[in-house]
Tab-separated table of C-alpha atoms in Angstrom:
chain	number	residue	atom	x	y	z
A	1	UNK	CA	-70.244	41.261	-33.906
A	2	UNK	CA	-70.635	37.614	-34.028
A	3	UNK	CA	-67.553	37.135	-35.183
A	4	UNK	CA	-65.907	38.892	-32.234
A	5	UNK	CA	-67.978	36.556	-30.010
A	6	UNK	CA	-66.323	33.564	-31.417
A	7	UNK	CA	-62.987	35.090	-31.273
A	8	UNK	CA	-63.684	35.732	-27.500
A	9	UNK	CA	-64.504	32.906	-26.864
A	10	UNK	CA	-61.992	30.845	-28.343
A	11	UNK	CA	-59.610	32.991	-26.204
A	12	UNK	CA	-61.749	32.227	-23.337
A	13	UNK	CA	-61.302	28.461	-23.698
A	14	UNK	CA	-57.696	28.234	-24.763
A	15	UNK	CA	-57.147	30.453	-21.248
A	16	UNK	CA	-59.043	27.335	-19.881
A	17	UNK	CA	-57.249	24.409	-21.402
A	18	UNK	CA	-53.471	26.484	-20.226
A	19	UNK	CA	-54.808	26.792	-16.554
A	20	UNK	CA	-55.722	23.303	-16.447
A	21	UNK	CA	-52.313	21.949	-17.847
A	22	UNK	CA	-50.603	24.274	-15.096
A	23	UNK	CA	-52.490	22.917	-12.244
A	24	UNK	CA	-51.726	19.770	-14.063
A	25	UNK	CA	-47.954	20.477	-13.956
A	26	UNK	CA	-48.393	21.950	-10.366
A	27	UNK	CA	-49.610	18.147	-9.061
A	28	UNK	CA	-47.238	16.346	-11.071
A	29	UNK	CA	-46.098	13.249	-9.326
A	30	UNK	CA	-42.037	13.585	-8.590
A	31	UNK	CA	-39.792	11.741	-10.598
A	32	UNK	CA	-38.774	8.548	-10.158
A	33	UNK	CA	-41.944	8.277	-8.311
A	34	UNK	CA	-44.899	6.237	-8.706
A	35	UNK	CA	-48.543	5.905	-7.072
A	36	UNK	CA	-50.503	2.870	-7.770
A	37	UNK	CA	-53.945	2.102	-7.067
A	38	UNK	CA	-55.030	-1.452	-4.486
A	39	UNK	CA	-55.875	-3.302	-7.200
A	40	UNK	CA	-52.606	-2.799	-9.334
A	41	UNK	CA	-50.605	-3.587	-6.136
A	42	UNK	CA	-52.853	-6.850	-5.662
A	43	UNK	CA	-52.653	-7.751	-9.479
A	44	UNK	CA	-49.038	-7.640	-9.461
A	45	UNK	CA	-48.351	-9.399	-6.282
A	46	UNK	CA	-46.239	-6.474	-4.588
A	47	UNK	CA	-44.967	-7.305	-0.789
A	48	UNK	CA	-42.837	-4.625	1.407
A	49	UNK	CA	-40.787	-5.339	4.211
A	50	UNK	CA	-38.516	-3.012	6.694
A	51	UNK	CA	-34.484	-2.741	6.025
A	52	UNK	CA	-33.031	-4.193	8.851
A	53	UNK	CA	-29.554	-4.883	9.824
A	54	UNK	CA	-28.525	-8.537	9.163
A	55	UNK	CA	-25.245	-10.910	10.112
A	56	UNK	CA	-23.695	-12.212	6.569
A	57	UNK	CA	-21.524	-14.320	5.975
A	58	UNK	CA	-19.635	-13.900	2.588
A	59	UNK	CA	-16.495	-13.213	0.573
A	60	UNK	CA	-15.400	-9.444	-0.112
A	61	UNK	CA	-13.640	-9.794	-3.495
A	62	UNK	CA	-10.787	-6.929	-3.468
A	63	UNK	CA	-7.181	-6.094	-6.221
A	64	UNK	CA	-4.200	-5.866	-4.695
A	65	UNK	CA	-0.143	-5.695	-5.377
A	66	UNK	CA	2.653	-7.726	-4.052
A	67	UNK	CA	4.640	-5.865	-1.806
A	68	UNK	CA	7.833	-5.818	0.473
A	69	UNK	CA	8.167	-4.014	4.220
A	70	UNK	CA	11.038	-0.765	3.495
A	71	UNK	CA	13.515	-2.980	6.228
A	72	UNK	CA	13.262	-5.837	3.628
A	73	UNK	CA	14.260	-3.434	0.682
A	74	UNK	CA	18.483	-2.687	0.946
A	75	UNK	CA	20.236	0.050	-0.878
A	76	UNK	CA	23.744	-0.748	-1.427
A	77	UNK	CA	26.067	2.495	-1.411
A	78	UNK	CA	29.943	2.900	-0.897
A	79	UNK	CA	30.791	4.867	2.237
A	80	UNK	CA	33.912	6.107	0.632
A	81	UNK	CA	33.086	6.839	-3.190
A	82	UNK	CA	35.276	5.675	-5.905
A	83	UNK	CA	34.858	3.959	-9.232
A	84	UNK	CA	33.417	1.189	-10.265
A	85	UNK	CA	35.393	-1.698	-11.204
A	86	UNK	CA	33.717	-4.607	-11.816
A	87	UNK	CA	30.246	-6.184	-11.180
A	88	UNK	CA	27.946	-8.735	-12.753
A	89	UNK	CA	24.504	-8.034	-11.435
A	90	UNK	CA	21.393	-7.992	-13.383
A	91	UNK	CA	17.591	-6.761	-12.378
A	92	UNK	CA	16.045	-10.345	-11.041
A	93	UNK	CA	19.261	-12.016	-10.456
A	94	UNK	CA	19.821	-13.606	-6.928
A	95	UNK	CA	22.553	-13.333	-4.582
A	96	UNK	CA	23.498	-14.671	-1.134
A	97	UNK	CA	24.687	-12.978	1.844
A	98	UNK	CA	28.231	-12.408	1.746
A	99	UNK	CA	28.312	-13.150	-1.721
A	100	UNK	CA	30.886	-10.640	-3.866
A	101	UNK	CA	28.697	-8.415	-5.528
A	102	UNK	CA	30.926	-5.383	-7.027
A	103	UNK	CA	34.682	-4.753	-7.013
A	104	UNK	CA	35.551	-1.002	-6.036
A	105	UNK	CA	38.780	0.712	-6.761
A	106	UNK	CA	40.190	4.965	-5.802
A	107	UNK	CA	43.389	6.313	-5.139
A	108	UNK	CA	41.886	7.326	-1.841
A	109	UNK	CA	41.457	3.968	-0.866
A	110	UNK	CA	45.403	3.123	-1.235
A	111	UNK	CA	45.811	6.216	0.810
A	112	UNK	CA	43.295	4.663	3.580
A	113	UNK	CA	45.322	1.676	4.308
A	114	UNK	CA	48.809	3.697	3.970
A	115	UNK	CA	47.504	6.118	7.193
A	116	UNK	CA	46.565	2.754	9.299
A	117	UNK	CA	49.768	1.321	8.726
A	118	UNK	CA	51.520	4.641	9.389
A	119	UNK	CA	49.484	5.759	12.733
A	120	UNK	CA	49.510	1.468	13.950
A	121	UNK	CA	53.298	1.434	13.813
A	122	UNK	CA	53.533	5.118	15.123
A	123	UNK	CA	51.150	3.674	18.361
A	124	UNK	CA	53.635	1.039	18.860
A	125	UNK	CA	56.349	3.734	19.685
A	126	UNK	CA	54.192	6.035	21.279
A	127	UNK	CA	53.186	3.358	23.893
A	128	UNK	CA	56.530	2.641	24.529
A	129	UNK	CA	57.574	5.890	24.812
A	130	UNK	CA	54.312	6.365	27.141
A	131	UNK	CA	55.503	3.630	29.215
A	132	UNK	CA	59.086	4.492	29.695
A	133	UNK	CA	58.281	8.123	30.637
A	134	UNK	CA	55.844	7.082	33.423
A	135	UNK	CA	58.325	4.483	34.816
A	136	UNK	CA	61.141	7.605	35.063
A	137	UNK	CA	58.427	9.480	36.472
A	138	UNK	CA	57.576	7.176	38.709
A	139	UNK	CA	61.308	7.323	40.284
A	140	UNK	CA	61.617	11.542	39.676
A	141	UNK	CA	64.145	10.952	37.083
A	142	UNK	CA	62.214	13.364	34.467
A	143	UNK	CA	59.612	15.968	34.920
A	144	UNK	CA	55.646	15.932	35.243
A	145	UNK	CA	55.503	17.638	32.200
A	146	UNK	CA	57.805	15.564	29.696
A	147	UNK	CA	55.365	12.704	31.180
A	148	UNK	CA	52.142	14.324	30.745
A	149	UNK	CA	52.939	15.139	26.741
A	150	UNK	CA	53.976	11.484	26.165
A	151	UNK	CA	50.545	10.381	27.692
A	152	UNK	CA	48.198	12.740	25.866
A	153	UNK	CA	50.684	11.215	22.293
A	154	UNK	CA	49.761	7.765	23.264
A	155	UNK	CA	45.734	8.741	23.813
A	156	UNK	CA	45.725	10.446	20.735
A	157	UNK	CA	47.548	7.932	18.538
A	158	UNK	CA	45.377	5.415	19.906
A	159	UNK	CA	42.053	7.846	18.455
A	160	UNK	CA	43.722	8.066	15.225
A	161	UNK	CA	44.305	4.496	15.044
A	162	UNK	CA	41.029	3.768	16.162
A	163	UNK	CA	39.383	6.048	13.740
A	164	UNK	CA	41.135	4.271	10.717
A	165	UNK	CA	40.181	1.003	11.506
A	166	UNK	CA	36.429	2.054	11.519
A	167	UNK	CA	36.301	3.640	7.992
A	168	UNK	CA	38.931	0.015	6.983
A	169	UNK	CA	35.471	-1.833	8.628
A	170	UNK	CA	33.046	-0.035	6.601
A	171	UNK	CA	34.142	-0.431	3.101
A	172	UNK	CA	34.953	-4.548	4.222
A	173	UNK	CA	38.735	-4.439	5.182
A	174	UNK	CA	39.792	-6.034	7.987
A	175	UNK	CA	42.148	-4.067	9.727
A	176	UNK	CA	44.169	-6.681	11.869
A	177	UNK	CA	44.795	-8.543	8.352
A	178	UNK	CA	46.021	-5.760	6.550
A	179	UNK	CA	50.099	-5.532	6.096
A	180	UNK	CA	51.945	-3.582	3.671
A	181	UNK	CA	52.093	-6.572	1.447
A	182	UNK	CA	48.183	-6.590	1.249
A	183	UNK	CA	47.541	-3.544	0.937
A	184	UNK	CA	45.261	-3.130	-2.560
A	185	UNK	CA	43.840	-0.299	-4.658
A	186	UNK	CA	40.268	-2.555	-5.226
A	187	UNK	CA	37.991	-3.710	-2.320
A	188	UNK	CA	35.173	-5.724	-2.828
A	189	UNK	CA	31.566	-5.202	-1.900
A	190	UNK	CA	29.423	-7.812	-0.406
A	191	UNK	CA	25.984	-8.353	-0.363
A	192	UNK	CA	24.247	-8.003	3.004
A	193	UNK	CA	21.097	-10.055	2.474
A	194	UNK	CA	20.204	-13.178	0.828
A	195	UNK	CA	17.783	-12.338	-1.832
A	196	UNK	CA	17.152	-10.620	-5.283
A	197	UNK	CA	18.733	-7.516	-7.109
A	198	UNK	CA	15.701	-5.374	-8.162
A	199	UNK	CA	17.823	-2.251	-9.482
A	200	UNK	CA	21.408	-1.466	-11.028
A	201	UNK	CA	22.287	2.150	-10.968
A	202	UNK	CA	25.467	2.001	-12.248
A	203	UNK	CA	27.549	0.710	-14.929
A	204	UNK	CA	31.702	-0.338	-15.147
A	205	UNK	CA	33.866	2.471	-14.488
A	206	UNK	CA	31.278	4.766	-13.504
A	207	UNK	CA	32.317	7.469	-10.074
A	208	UNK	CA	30.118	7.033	-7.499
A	209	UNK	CA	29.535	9.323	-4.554
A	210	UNK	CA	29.496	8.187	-0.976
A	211	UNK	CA	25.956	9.218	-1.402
A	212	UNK	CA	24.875	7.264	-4.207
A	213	UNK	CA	23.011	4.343	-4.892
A	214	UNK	CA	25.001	1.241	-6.637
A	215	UNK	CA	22.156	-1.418	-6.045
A	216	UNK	CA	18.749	-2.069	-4.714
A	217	UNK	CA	18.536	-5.789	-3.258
A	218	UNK	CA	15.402	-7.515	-1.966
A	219	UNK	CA	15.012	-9.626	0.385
A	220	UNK	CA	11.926	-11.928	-0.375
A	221	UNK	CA	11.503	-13.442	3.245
A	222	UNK	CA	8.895	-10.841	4.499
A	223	UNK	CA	6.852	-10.591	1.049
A	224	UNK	CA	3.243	-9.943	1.389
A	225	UNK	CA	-0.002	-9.114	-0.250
A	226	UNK	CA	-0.952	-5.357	0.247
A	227	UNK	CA	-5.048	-5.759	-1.013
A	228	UNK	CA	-6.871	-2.304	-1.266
A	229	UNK	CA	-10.537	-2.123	0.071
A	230	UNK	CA	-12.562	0.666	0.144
A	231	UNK	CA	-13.894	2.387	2.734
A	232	UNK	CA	-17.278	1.064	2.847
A	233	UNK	CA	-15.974	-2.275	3.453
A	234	UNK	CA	-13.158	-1.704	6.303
A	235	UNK	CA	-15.551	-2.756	9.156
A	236	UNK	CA	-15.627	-5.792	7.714
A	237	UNK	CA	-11.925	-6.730	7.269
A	238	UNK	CA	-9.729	-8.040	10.742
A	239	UNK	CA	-6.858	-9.612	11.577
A	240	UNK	CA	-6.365	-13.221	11.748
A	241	UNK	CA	-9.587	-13.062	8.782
A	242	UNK	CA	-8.695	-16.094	5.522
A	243	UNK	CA	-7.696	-14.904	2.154
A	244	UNK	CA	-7.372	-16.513	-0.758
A	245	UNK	CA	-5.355	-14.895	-3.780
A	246	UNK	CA	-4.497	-15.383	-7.046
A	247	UNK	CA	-2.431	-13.973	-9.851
A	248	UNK	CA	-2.666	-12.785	-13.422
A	249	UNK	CA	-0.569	-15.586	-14.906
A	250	UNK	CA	-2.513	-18.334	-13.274
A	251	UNK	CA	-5.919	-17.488	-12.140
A	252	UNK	CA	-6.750	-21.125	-11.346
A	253	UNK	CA	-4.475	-21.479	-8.790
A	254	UNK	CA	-5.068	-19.809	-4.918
A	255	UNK	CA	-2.580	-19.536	-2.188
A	256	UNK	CA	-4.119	-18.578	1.225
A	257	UNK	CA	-3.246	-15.659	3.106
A	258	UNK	CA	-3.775	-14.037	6.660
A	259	UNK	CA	-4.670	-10.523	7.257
A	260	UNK	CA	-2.042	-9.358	8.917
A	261	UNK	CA	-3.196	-5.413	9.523
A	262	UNK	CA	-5.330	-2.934	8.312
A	263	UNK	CA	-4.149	1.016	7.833
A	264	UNK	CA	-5.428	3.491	9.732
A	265	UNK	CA	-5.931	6.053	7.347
A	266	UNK	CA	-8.376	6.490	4.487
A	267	UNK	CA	-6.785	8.016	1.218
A	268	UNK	CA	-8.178	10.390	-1.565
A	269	UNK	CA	-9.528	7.184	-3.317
A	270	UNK	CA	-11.625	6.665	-0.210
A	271	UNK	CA	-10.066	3.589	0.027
A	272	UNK	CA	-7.244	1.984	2.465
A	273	UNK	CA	-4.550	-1.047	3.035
A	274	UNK	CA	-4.678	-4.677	3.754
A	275	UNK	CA	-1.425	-6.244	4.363
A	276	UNK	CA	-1.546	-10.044	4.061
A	277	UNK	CA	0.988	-12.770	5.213
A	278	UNK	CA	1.683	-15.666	2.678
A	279	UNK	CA	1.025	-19.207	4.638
A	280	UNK	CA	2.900	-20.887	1.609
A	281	UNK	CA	4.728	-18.514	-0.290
A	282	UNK	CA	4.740	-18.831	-4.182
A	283	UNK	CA	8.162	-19.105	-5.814
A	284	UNK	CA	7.402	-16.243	-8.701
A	285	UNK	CA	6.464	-13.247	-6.776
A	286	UNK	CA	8.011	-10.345	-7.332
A	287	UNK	CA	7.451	-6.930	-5.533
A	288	UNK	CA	4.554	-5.215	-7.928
A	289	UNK	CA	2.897	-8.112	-8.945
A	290	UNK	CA	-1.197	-7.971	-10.315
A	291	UNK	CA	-3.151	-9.930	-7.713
A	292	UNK	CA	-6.911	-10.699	-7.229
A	293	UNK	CA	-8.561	-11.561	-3.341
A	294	UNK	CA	-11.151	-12.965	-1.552
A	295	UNK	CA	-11.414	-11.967	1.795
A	296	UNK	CA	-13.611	-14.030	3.875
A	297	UNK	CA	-15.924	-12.343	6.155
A	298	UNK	CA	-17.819	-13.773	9.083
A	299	UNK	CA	-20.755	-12.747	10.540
A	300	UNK	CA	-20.819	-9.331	9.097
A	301	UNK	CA	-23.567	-6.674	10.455
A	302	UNK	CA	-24.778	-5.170	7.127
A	303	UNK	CA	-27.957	-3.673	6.184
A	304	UNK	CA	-29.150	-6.024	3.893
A	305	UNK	CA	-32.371	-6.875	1.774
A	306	UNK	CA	-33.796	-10.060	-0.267
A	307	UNK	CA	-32.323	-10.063	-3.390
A	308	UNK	CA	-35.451	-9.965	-5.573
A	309	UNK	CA	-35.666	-5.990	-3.829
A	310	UNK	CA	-32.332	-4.826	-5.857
A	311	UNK	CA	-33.581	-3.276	-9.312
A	312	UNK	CA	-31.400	-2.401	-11.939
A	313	UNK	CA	-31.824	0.112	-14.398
A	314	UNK	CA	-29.606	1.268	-16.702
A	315	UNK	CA	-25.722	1.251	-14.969
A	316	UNK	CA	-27.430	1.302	-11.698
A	317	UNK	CA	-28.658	-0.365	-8.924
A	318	UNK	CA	-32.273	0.651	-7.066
A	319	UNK	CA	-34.836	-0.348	-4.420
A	320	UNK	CA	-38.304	0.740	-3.847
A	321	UNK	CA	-39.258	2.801	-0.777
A	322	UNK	CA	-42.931	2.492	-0.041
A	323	UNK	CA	-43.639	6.062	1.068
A	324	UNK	CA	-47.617	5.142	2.309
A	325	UNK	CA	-50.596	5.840	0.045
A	326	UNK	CA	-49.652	3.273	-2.226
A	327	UNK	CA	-46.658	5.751	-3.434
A	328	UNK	CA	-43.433	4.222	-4.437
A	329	UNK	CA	-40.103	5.815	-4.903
A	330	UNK	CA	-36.624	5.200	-6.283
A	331	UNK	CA	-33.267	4.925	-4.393
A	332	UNK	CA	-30.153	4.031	-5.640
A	333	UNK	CA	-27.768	2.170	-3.526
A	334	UNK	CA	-25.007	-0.423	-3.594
A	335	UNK	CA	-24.907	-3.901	-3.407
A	336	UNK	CA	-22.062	-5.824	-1.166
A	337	UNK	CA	-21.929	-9.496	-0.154
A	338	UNK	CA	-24.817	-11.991	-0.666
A	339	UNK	CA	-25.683	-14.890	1.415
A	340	UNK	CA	-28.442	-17.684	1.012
A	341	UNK	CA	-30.661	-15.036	-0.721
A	342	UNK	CA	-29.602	-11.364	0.964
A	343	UNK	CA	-27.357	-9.185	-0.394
A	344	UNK	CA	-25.970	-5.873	1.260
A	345	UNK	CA	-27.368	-2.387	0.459
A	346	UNK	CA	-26.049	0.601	1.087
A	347	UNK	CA	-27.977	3.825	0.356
A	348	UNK	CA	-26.240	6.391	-1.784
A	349	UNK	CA	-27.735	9.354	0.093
A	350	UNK	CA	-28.023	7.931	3.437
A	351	UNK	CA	-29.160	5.348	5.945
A	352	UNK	CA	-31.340	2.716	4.774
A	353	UNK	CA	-31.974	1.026	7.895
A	354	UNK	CA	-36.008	1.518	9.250
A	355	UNK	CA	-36.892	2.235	5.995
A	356	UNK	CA	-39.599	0.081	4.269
A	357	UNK	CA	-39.275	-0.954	0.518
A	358	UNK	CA	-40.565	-3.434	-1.803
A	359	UNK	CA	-39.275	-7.135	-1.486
A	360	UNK	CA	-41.386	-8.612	-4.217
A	361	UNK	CA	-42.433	-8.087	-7.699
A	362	UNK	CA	-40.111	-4.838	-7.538
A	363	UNK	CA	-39.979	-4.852	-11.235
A	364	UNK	CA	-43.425	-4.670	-12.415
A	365	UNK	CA	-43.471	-1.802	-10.448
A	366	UNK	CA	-40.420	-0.089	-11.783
A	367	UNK	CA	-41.767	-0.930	-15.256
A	368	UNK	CA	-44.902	0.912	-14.382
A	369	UNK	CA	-42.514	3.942	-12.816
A	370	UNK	CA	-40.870	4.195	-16.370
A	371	UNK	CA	-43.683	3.701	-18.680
A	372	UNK	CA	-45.539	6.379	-16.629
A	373	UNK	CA	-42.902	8.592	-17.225
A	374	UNK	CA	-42.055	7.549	-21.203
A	375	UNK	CA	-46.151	8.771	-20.961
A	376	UNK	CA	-45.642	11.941	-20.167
């Protein structure tokens, strides 16, 4: 019997010591949470203050790419098709406007020039003919109708005619200096622009569709910086705002910029578009060039804190929300620009303005949080 008394009663307590560790587990402070008592907060020097929104002035340091407007970019086709002759562009090589950039040669093009020739000196008699008939008309020597047919022969011819010389215009002939002496199976194709080739699509003796494209030229005057800043930090970018960029190959040297316009629209990398006018443009850029910004912003409303209230821990960045009764808990956030001791926070998982967190001594208390925590 005594035995079975000590057996009970070793039950007994062991039921004890498991209801006590689940109340235990029941008041368990929160994680990432810490209450201290007056004196540890007075030991360790610990001073809150309220979030509040601040004016900054700073530098928002963005990536970007050199870039060129689509009515700066020209794609060089032939209207007609035919084959390719002769041409000695390369990617990166420039060119001026009116410059010969490609030599173009088809049967079809002979056979152009033949009909203008044909239906000009066919107008020639038709107007004559057209002019004659209305003068006998004119003193009832023929009838209405003999009249009427050489008008509508003259209009017509006159179409035709017309019609040639437009397609003779857009491949680059001239059709009041074309003669049956002149007349040439090649016609050359001229650059429209003053700038760089970027792409060559085709190589000698190569068909080509009207459809096609031969080249891709560039032209440079209208180059600009296109930076990419995310959408946390749009409010703070305007026209008319100072940037300063550099480039991969020479990081010690900035050329200044002016924010030109900001997109409208927010993409699936929550982020959107700067465009940026060169006041001095560099001689190397090249559409798709690396570049590095700073964007200056004035007078910025952020919500901001000192910077001794940013903890970091680990990859992140935290401050300390005093929650009353001397209880303290976590919040990540991010940090933006700094000025003259503040730095920009913005909370992760919501507003941080009102709120009232720890300004000094921030880490002894997060070391406290952690040990607490290693503890347990």
């Amino acid at each position: 019997m005594r035995y079975l008394y000590i057996i009970s009663l070793l039950a007994l307590m062991t039921a004890c010591a498991s209801k006590k560790q689940t109340e235990e587990k029941l008041h368990a402070v929160p994680e990432n949470t810490v209450t201290l008592t007056a004196e540890q907060i007075k030991n360790a020097g610990i001073e809150t203050g309220i979030i509040q929104k601040k004016s900054l002035n700073s530098e928002l340091k963005v990536h970007g790419l050199v870039d060129v407007p689509p009515q700066n970019i020209v794609s060089i086709s032939f209207p007609l098709g035919g084959y390719l002759k002769n041409t000695k562009l390369l990617p990166g090589m420039h060119v001026n406007k009116g410059e010969v950039i490609a030599i173009m040669e088809d049967q079809a093009l002979i056979q152009l020039q033949q009909d203008y020739l044909v239906a000009q000196a066919k107008l020639q008699y038709t107007e004559k003919d057209f002019e004659r008939q209305k003068m006998l008309n004119e003193n009832k020597v023929n009838a209405d109708k003999v009249y009427q047919q050489a008008q509508a022969e003259f209009a017509s011819q006159k179409v035709l005619v017309k019609g040639y010389s437009e397609k003779l215009k857009l491949i680059g002939i001239t059709p009041d200096k074309l003669t049956e002496s002149t007349i040439s199976r090649s016609v050359p194709l001229y650059s429209p622009i003053k700038g760089f080739v970027s792409k060559v699509n085709v190589n000698i003796g190569k068909y080509v569709n009207p459809s096609e494209v031969l080249f891709e030229l560039i032209n440079p005057d209208d180059i600009h910086a296109v930076l990419t800043v995310f959408e946390k930090d749009l409010s703070k970018v305007n026209p008319k705002q100072k940037v300063m960029v550099t480039f991969v190959d020479d990081p010690s040297t900035e050329y200044e910029c002016e924010v030109l316009l900001v997109t409208k629209n927010v993409d699936d990398n929550r982020s959107a578009l700067v465009h940026c006018h060169f006041e001095e443009q560099p001689k190397q850029l090249l559409p798709g060039m690396f570049l590095n910004a700073r964007i200056k912003v004035s007078n910025a409303e952020v919500t901001a804190v000192p910077e001794a209230a940013v903890v970091r821990y680990g990859n992140d960045e935290f401050v300390l929300e005093d929650r009353g009764s001397s209880s303290f808990h976590l919040l990540p956030v991010l940090t933006g620009m700094k000025e003259d001791g503040m730095v920009e926070v913005t909370g992760k998982t919501g507003d941080l303005t009102g709120k009232t967190v720890i300004i000094k001594n921030a880490y002894a208390v997060l070391s406290q949080m952690k040990n607490a925590g290693e503890e347990e």
